[in-house]
Amino acid sequence: MMSKKIKLCFSVAILCMAVAGDVSANSNSDLLIRIRDPKLVRDYRLAEESGNVTIIDTYQEKSKDIPWGNSIRTSLPWTVWAEWNPSIASKLRNSLKEKEFFSSIAISPDQRWVALSVGDPDNQITKKEISLISASDLREIFRIRLTKPRYVGDLAWRVDSKRLFVLELTDRVGLNPLELISAFAGHPVPHYSFYLGIIDSDLGGISEANNPFAEDIEYASGWFARSKPN
């Protein structure tokens, strides 16, 4: 029993380092949100206390000024992490619903929580729930469903592990004349809008922004990142 617990703690510690680098030792590092489309890359700063999101820079997609190496992703794709940690991944699957689809995984800086974005196995693109799992025994403590008609794009923990930030998104099909022609030809043009959700890790409640901080962007993707310490 003791050896299993040691292995679990070791795996959680490895994931925490892999996802967050030395974030836990760098409480002054900024939490960023990066939105990328075929033409532009937009960087936003997320104020972790207030939850305010403000744009800080916009770059041309092919610009050499984009600071790709200055930040670390706050989550990992489930498939990547599961390949690195097959035995723990199997235990996590067993603690949740059978055949459920997992997208991203994020470990809290205090290593108490495992957060997973969860989706319908019959529609893997639709991720509308977040599972908060106790890292000590891999039990699901909270299952949080988005209250608004949105999807989960990414996850990021606040440095004190009291909040889990959720990058939420909506999509629509473009309806201008050229986009309608493309849609009728079987190639609809997606437009995405991005919102912030905040989960209280002690209570399991979620608050969701009414208005997007980035709106109606074609072919966009987004993710959280934390700036590397100086």
mmCIF file of C-alpha atoms in Angstrom:
data_model
loop_
_atom_site.group_PDB
_atom_site.id
_atom_site.type_symbol
_atom_site.label_atom_id
_atom_site.label_comp_id
_atom_site.label_asym_id
_atom_site.label_seq_id
_atom_site.Cartn_x
_atom_site.Cartn_y
_atom_site.Cartn_z
ATOM 1 C CA MET A 1 0.000 0.000 0.000
ATOM 2 C CA MET A 2 2.795 2.394 0.925
ATOM 3 C CA SER A 3 4.669 1.742 -2.327
ATOM 4 C CA LYS A 4 1.524 2.554 -4.362
ATOM 5 C CA LYS A 5 1.108 5.824 -2.485
ATOM 6 C CA ILE A 6 4.758 6.743 -3.091
ATOM 7 C CA LYS A 7 4.374 5.990 -6.813
ATOM 8 C CA LEU A 8 1.244 8.133 -6.998
ATOM 9 C CA CYS A 9 2.897 11.081 -5.232
ATOM 10 C CA PHE A 10 5.928 10.725 -7.515
ATOM 11 C CA SER A 11 3.753 10.713 -10.654
ATOM 12 C CA VAL A 12 1.812 13.763 -9.495
ATOM 13 C CA ALA A 13 5.053 15.589 -8.717
ATOM 14 C CA ILE A 14 6.454 14.727 -12.148
ATOM 15 C CA LEU A 15 3.294 16.019 -13.837
ATOM 16 C CA CYS A 16 3.336 19.194 -11.783
ATOM 17 C CA MET A 17 6.891 19.887 -12.956
ATOM 18 C CA ALA A 18 6.061 18.972 -16.545
ATOM 19 C CA VAL A 19 3.015 21.228 -16.723
ATOM 20 C CA ALA A 20 4.019 24.180 -14.613
ATOM 21 C CA GLY A 21 7.807 24.120 -14.566
ATOM 22 C CA ASP A 22 8.888 26.030 -11.460
ATOM 23 C CA VAL A 23 5.692 28.081 -11.258
ATOM 24 C CA SER A 24 5.077 27.202 -7.622
ATOM 25 C CA ALA A 25 8.340 28.893 -6.716
ATOM 26 C CA ASN A 26 7.524 31.899 -8.883
ATOM 27 C CA SER A 27 4.385 33.461 -7.426
ATOM 28 C CA ASN A 28 4.959 36.684 -9.374
ATOM 29 C CA SER A 29 4.826 35.036 -12.797
ATOM 30 C CA ASP A 30 2.059 36.224 -15.111
ATOM 31 C CA LEU A 31 -0.769 34.033 -16.321
ATOM 32 C CA LEU A 32 -1.243 34.606 -20.027
ATOM 33 C CA ILE A 33 -3.935 33.679 -22.517
ATOM 34 C CA ARG A 34 -2.758 33.270 -26.107
ATOM 35 C CA ILE A 35 -5.297 33.373 -28.967
ATOM 36 C CA ARG A 36 -3.960 32.373 -32.378
ATOM 37 C CA ASP A 37 -5.538 32.503 -35.821
ATOM 38 C CA PRO A 38 -4.045 32.214 -39.329
ATOM 39 C CA LYS A 39 -3.203 35.936 -39.399
ATOM 40 C CA LEU A 40 -2.613 37.141 -35.835
ATOM 41 C CA VAL A 41 -1.394 36.048 -32.417
ATOM 42 C CA ARG A 42 -2.948 37.919 -29.486
ATOM 43 C CA ASP A 43 -1.551 37.818 -25.965
ATOM 44 C CA TYR A 44 -3.749 38.671 -22.958
ATOM 45 C CA ARG A 45 -2.816 39.053 -19.297
ATOM 46 C CA LEU A 46 -5.088 37.425 -16.715
ATOM 47 C CA ALA A 47 -5.068 39.119 -13.299
ATOM 48 C CA GLU A 48 -5.367 36.147 -10.978
ATOM 49 C CA GLU A 49 -6.903 38.051 -8.040
ATOM 50 C CA SER A 50 -9.574 39.999 -9.923
ATOM 51 C CA GLY A 51 -10.080 37.730 -12.932
ATOM 52 C CA ASN A 52 -9.720 40.676 -15.297
ATOM 53 C CA VAL A 53 -8.397 39.942 -18.787
ATOM 54 C CA THR A 54 -6.550 42.673 -20.729
ATOM 55 C CA ILE A 55 -4.810 42.513 -24.082
ATOM 56 C CA ILE A 56 -1.084 43.227 -23.946
ATOM 57 C CA ASP A 57 0.247 42.518 -27.459
ATOM 58 C CA THR A 58 -0.864 41.607 -30.975
ATOM 59 C CA TYR A 59 1.555 40.069 -33.472
ATOM 60 C CA GLN A 60 1.433 39.098 -37.108
ATOM 61 C CA GLU A 61 1.347 35.298 -37.284
ATOM 62 C CA LYS A 62 4.747 35.052 -38.983
ATOM 63 C CA SER A 63 6.418 37.734 -36.852
ATOM 64 C CA LYS A 64 9.786 36.893 -35.320
ATOM 65 C CA ASP A 65 8.824 39.024 -32.303
ATOM 66 C CA ILE A 66 6.323 36.514 -30.914
ATOM 67 C CA PRO A 67 7.769 35.403 -27.530
ATOM 68 C CA TRP A 68 7.156 31.677 -28.044
ATOM 69 C CA GLY A 69 9.920 30.675 -25.645
ATOM 70 C CA ASN A 70 8.957 32.965 -22.761
ATOM 71 C CA SER A 71 6.067 30.934 -21.377
ATOM 72 C CA ILE A 72 5.023 27.418 -20.356
ATOM 73 C CA ARG A 73 1.643 25.778 -21.055
ATOM 74 C CA THR A 74 -0.413 25.262 -17.877
ATOM 75 C CA SER A 75 -1.949 21.963 -18.979
ATOM 76 C CA LEU A 76 -1.046 18.923 -21.020
ATOM 77 C CA PRO A 77 -3.109 17.012 -23.574
ATOM 78 C CA TRP A 78 -4.513 13.910 -21.888
ATOM 79 C CA THR A 79 -3.115 11.630 -24.604
ATOM 80 C CA VAL A 80 0.431 12.890 -23.998
ATOM 81 C CA TRP A 81 0.229 12.612 -20.229
ATOM 82 C CA ALA A 82 -1.425 9.176 -20.354
ATOM 83 C CA GLU A 83 1.402 7.895 -22.545
ATOM 84 C CA TRP A 84 3.938 9.093 -19.967
ATOM 85 C CA ASN A 85 1.949 7.750 -16.977
ATOM 86 C CA PRO A 86 -0.033 4.700 -18.168
ATOM 87 C CA SER A 87 -0.651 3.129 -14.748
ATOM 88 C CA ILE A 88 -1.905 6.349 -13.126
ATOM 89 C CA ALA A 89 -3.932 7.154 -16.251
ATOM 90 C CA SER A 90 -5.670 3.796 -15.911
ATOM 91 C CA LYS A 91 -6.541 4.534 -12.266
ATOM 92 C CA LEU A 92 -7.919 7.932 -13.217
ATOM 93 C CA ARG A 93 -10.097 6.360 -15.891
ATOM 94 C CA ASN A 94 -11.416 3.831 -13.397
ATOM 95 C CA SER A 95 -12.420 6.610 -10.991
ATOM 96 C CA LEU A 96 -14.598 8.307 -13.615
ATOM 97 C CA LYS A 97 -17.308 7.190 -16.019
ATOM 98 C CA GLU A 98 -16.489 4.358 -18.363
ATOM 99 C CA LYS A 99 -15.502 5.410 -21.895
ATOM 100 C CA GLU A 100 -15.507 9.112 -20.982
ATOM 101 C CA PHE A 101 -13.415 11.363 -23.236
ATOM 102 C CA PHE A 102 -10.614 13.357 -21.582
ATOM 103 C CA SER A 103 -8.994 16.313 -23.310
ATOM 104 C CA SER A 104 -6.644 18.280 -21.016
ATOM 105 C CA ILE A 105 -5.134 17.632 -17.602
ATOM 106 C CA ALA A 106 -3.793 20.209 -15.123
ATOM 107 C CA ILE A 107 -2.309 19.617 -11.664
ATOM 108 C CA SER A 108 -2.690 22.233 -8.920
ATOM 109 C CA PRO A 109 0.591 23.819 -7.696
ATOM 110 C CA ASP A 110 0.013 22.396 -4.182
ATOM 111 C CA GLN A 111 -0.442 18.956 -5.821
ATOM 112 C CA ARG A 112 -3.797 18.374 -4.099
ATOM 113 C CA TRP A 113 -5.934 18.434 -7.228
ATOM 114 C CA VAL A 114 -6.066 16.856 -10.652
ATOM 115 C CA ALA A 115 -8.297 18.785 -13.078
ATOM 116 C CA LEU A 116 -9.582 17.127 -16.246
ATOM 117 C CA SER A 117 -11.700 18.527 -19.049
ATOM 118 C CA VAL A 118 -14.272 15.856 -19.791
ATOM 119 C CA GLY A 119 -16.499 15.257 -22.792
ATOM 120 C CA ASP A 120 -19.121 13.044 -24.354
ATOM 121 C CA PRO A 121 -17.433 9.944 -25.825
ATOM 122 C CA ASP A 122 -19.821 10.118 -28.795
ATOM 123 C CA ASN A 123 -18.811 13.709 -29.560
ATOM 124 C CA GLN A 124 -15.183 14.248 -28.627
ATOM 125 C CA ILE A 125 -15.183 17.903 -29.704
ATOM 126 C CA THR A 126 -17.846 18.725 -27.127
ATOM 127 C CA LYS A 127 -16.093 19.304 -23.798
ATOM 128 C CA LYS A 128 -18.517 20.886 -21.333
ATOM 129 C CA GLU A 129 -17.499 19.429 -17.967
ATOM 130 C CA ILE A 130 -14.535 19.620 -15.607
ATOM 131 C CA SER A 131 -13.680 16.890 -13.125
ATOM 132 C CA LEU A 132 -11.782 17.812 -9.944
ATOM 133 C CA ILE A 133 -10.057 14.757 -8.537
ATOM 134 C CA SER A 134 -8.234 14.363 -5.234
ATOM 135 C CA ALA A 135 -4.586 13.615 -6.057
ATOM 136 C CA SER A 136 -4.106 11.669 -2.824
ATOM 137 C CA ASP A 137 -6.564 8.865 -3.629
ATOM 138 C CA LEU A 138 -7.784 9.670 -7.180
ATOM 139 C CA ARG A 139 -11.412 10.134 -6.087
ATOM 140 C CA GLU A 140 -13.595 12.560 -8.006
ATOM 141 C CA ILE A 141 -14.656 15.276 -5.550
ATOM 142 C CA PHE A 142 -16.476 17.657 -7.901
ATOM 143 C CA ARG A 143 -17.999 17.410 -11.361
ATOM 144 C CA ILE A 144 -18.584 20.916 -12.742
ATOM 145 C CA ARG A 145 -20.688 21.497 -15.839
ATOM 146 C CA LEU A 146 -20.553 24.804 -17.695
ATOM 147 C CA THR A 147 -23.783 26.688 -17.058
ATOM 148 C CA LYS A 148 -23.659 28.509 -20.398
ATOM 149 C CA PRO A 149 -23.687 26.910 -23.893
ATOM 150 C CA ARG A 150 -19.912 26.860 -24.287
ATOM 151 C CA TYR A 151 -17.007 24.416 -24.514
ATOM 152 C CA VAL A 152 -13.888 23.963 -22.402
ATOM 153 C CA GLY A 153 -10.799 25.118 -24.290
ATOM 154 C CA ASP A 154 -8.091 24.928 -21.611
ATOM 155 C CA LEU A 155 -7.379 24.865 -17.860
ATOM 156 C CA ALA A 156 -4.987 26.769 -15.576
ATOM 157 C CA TRP A 157 -4.548 26.855 -11.805
ATOM 158 C CA ARG A 158 -4.008 29.981 -9.749
ATOM 159 C CA VAL A 159 -0.652 29.856 -7.956
ATOM 160 C CA ASP A 160 -2.324 29.308 -4.555
ATOM 161 C CA SER A 161 -4.448 26.430 -5.975
ATOM 162 C CA LYS A 162 -7.678 28.035 -4.707
ATOM 163 C CA ARG A 163 -9.016 28.739 -8.188
ATOM 164 C CA LEU A 164 -9.080 26.886 -11.457
ATOM 165 C CA PHE A 165 -9.376 29.123 -14.513
ATOM 166 C CA VAL A 166 -11.313 27.771 -17.495
ATOM 167 C CA LEU A 167 -10.881 29.059 -21.029
ATOM 168 C CA GLU A 168 -14.376 28.767 -22.489
ATOM 169 C CA LEU A 169 -15.339 29.194 -26.122
ATOM 170 C CA THR A 170 -18.292 29.344 -28.472
ATOM 171 C CA ASP A 171 -18.332 28.884 -32.216
ATOM 172 C CA ARG A 172 -20.548 29.888 -35.112
ATOM 173 C CA VAL A 173 -20.474 29.445 -38.884
ATOM 174 C CA GLY A 174 -19.496 32.530 -40.890
ATOM 175 C CA LEU A 175 -22.356 34.013 -42.899
ATOM 176 C CA ASN A 176 -20.835 36.621 -45.185
ATOM 177 C CA PRO A 177 -21.265 35.926 -48.955
ATOM 178 C CA LEU A 178 -17.900 34.215 -49.419
ATOM 179 C CA GLU A 179 -18.361 32.183 -46.239
ATOM 180 C CA LEU A 180 -21.817 31.065 -47.359
ATOM 181 C CA ILE A 181 -20.371 29.847 -50.668
ATOM 182 C CA SER A 182 -17.699 27.967 -48.725
ATOM 183 C CA ALA A 183 -20.329 26.494 -46.390
ATOM 184 C CA PHE A 184 -22.493 25.292 -49.293
ATOM 185 C CA ALA A 185 -19.364 23.661 -50.748
ATOM 186 C CA GLY A 186 -18.956 21.717 -47.505
ATOM 187 C CA HIS A 187 -16.260 23.924 -45.928
ATOM 188 C CA PRO A 188 -17.912 26.159 -43.324
ATOM 189 C CA VAL A 189 -15.728 28.902 -41.830
ATOM 190 C CA PRO A 190 -15.775 28.729 -38.006
ATOM 191 C CA HIS A 191 -15.725 31.878 -35.880
ATOM 192 C CA TYR A 192 -14.741 31.547 -32.204
ATOM 193 C CA SER A 193 -15.317 33.746 -29.156
ATOM 194 C CA PHE A 194 -13.442 33.271 -25.861
ATOM 195 C CA TYR A 195 -14.634 33.735 -22.277
ATOM 196 C CA LEU A 196 -13.209 33.207 -18.792
ATOM 197 C CA GLY A 197 -14.679 30.831 -16.219
ATOM 198 C CA ILE A 198 -13.460 30.552 -12.614
ATOM 199 C CA ILE A 199 -13.912 27.504 -10.358
ATOM 200 C CA ASP A 200 -13.550 27.592 -6.573
ATOM 201 C CA SER A 201 -11.580 24.423 -5.808
ATOM 202 C CA ASP A 202 -12.878 24.173 -2.220
ATOM 203 C CA LEU A 203 -16.563 24.569 -3.066
ATOM 204 C CA GLY A 204 -16.696 23.321 -6.657
ATOM 205 C CA GLY A 205 -18.760 26.306 -7.821
ATOM 206 C CA ILE A 206 -18.174 28.069 -11.132
ATOM 207 C CA SER A 207 -18.662 31.669 -12.230
ATOM 208 C CA GLU A 208 -18.646 32.488 -15.939
ATOM 209 C CA ALA A 209 -18.118 35.814 -17.697
ATOM 210 C CA ASN A 210 -21.105 37.086 -19.645
ATOM 211 C CA ASN A 211 -19.023 38.855 -22.282
ATOM 212 C CA PRO A 212 -16.105 37.494 -24.341
ATOM 213 C CA PHE A 213 -12.648 39.022 -24.031
ATOM 214 C CA ALA A 214 -11.880 37.947 -27.626
ATOM 215 C CA GLU A 215 -14.764 37.812 -30.062
ATOM 216 C CA ASP A 216 -15.654 36.338 -33.451
ATOM 217 C CA ILE A 217 -12.191 35.258 -34.636
ATOM 218 C CA GLU A 218 -11.934 32.958 -37.657
ATOM 219 C CA TYR A 219 -10.156 29.590 -37.259
ATOM 220 C CA ALA A 220 -8.902 30.574 -33.794
ATOM 221 C CA SER A 221 -7.401 28.435 -31.057
ATOM 222 C CA GLY A 222 -6.517 29.478 -27.513
ATOM 223 C CA TRP A 223 -4.634 28.306 -24.455
ATOM 224 C CA PHE A 224 -3.255 29.386 -21.085
ATOM 225 C CA ALA A 225 0.458 29.826 -20.444
ATOM 226 C CA ARG A 226 2.532 31.064 -17.527
ATOM 227 C CA SER A 227 5.502 33.331 -18.048
ATOM 228 C CA LYS A 228 8.842 31.778 -17.203
ATOM 229 C CA PRO A 229 10.655 33.266 -14.196
ATOM 230 C CA ASN A 230 13.466 35.690 -14.939
#
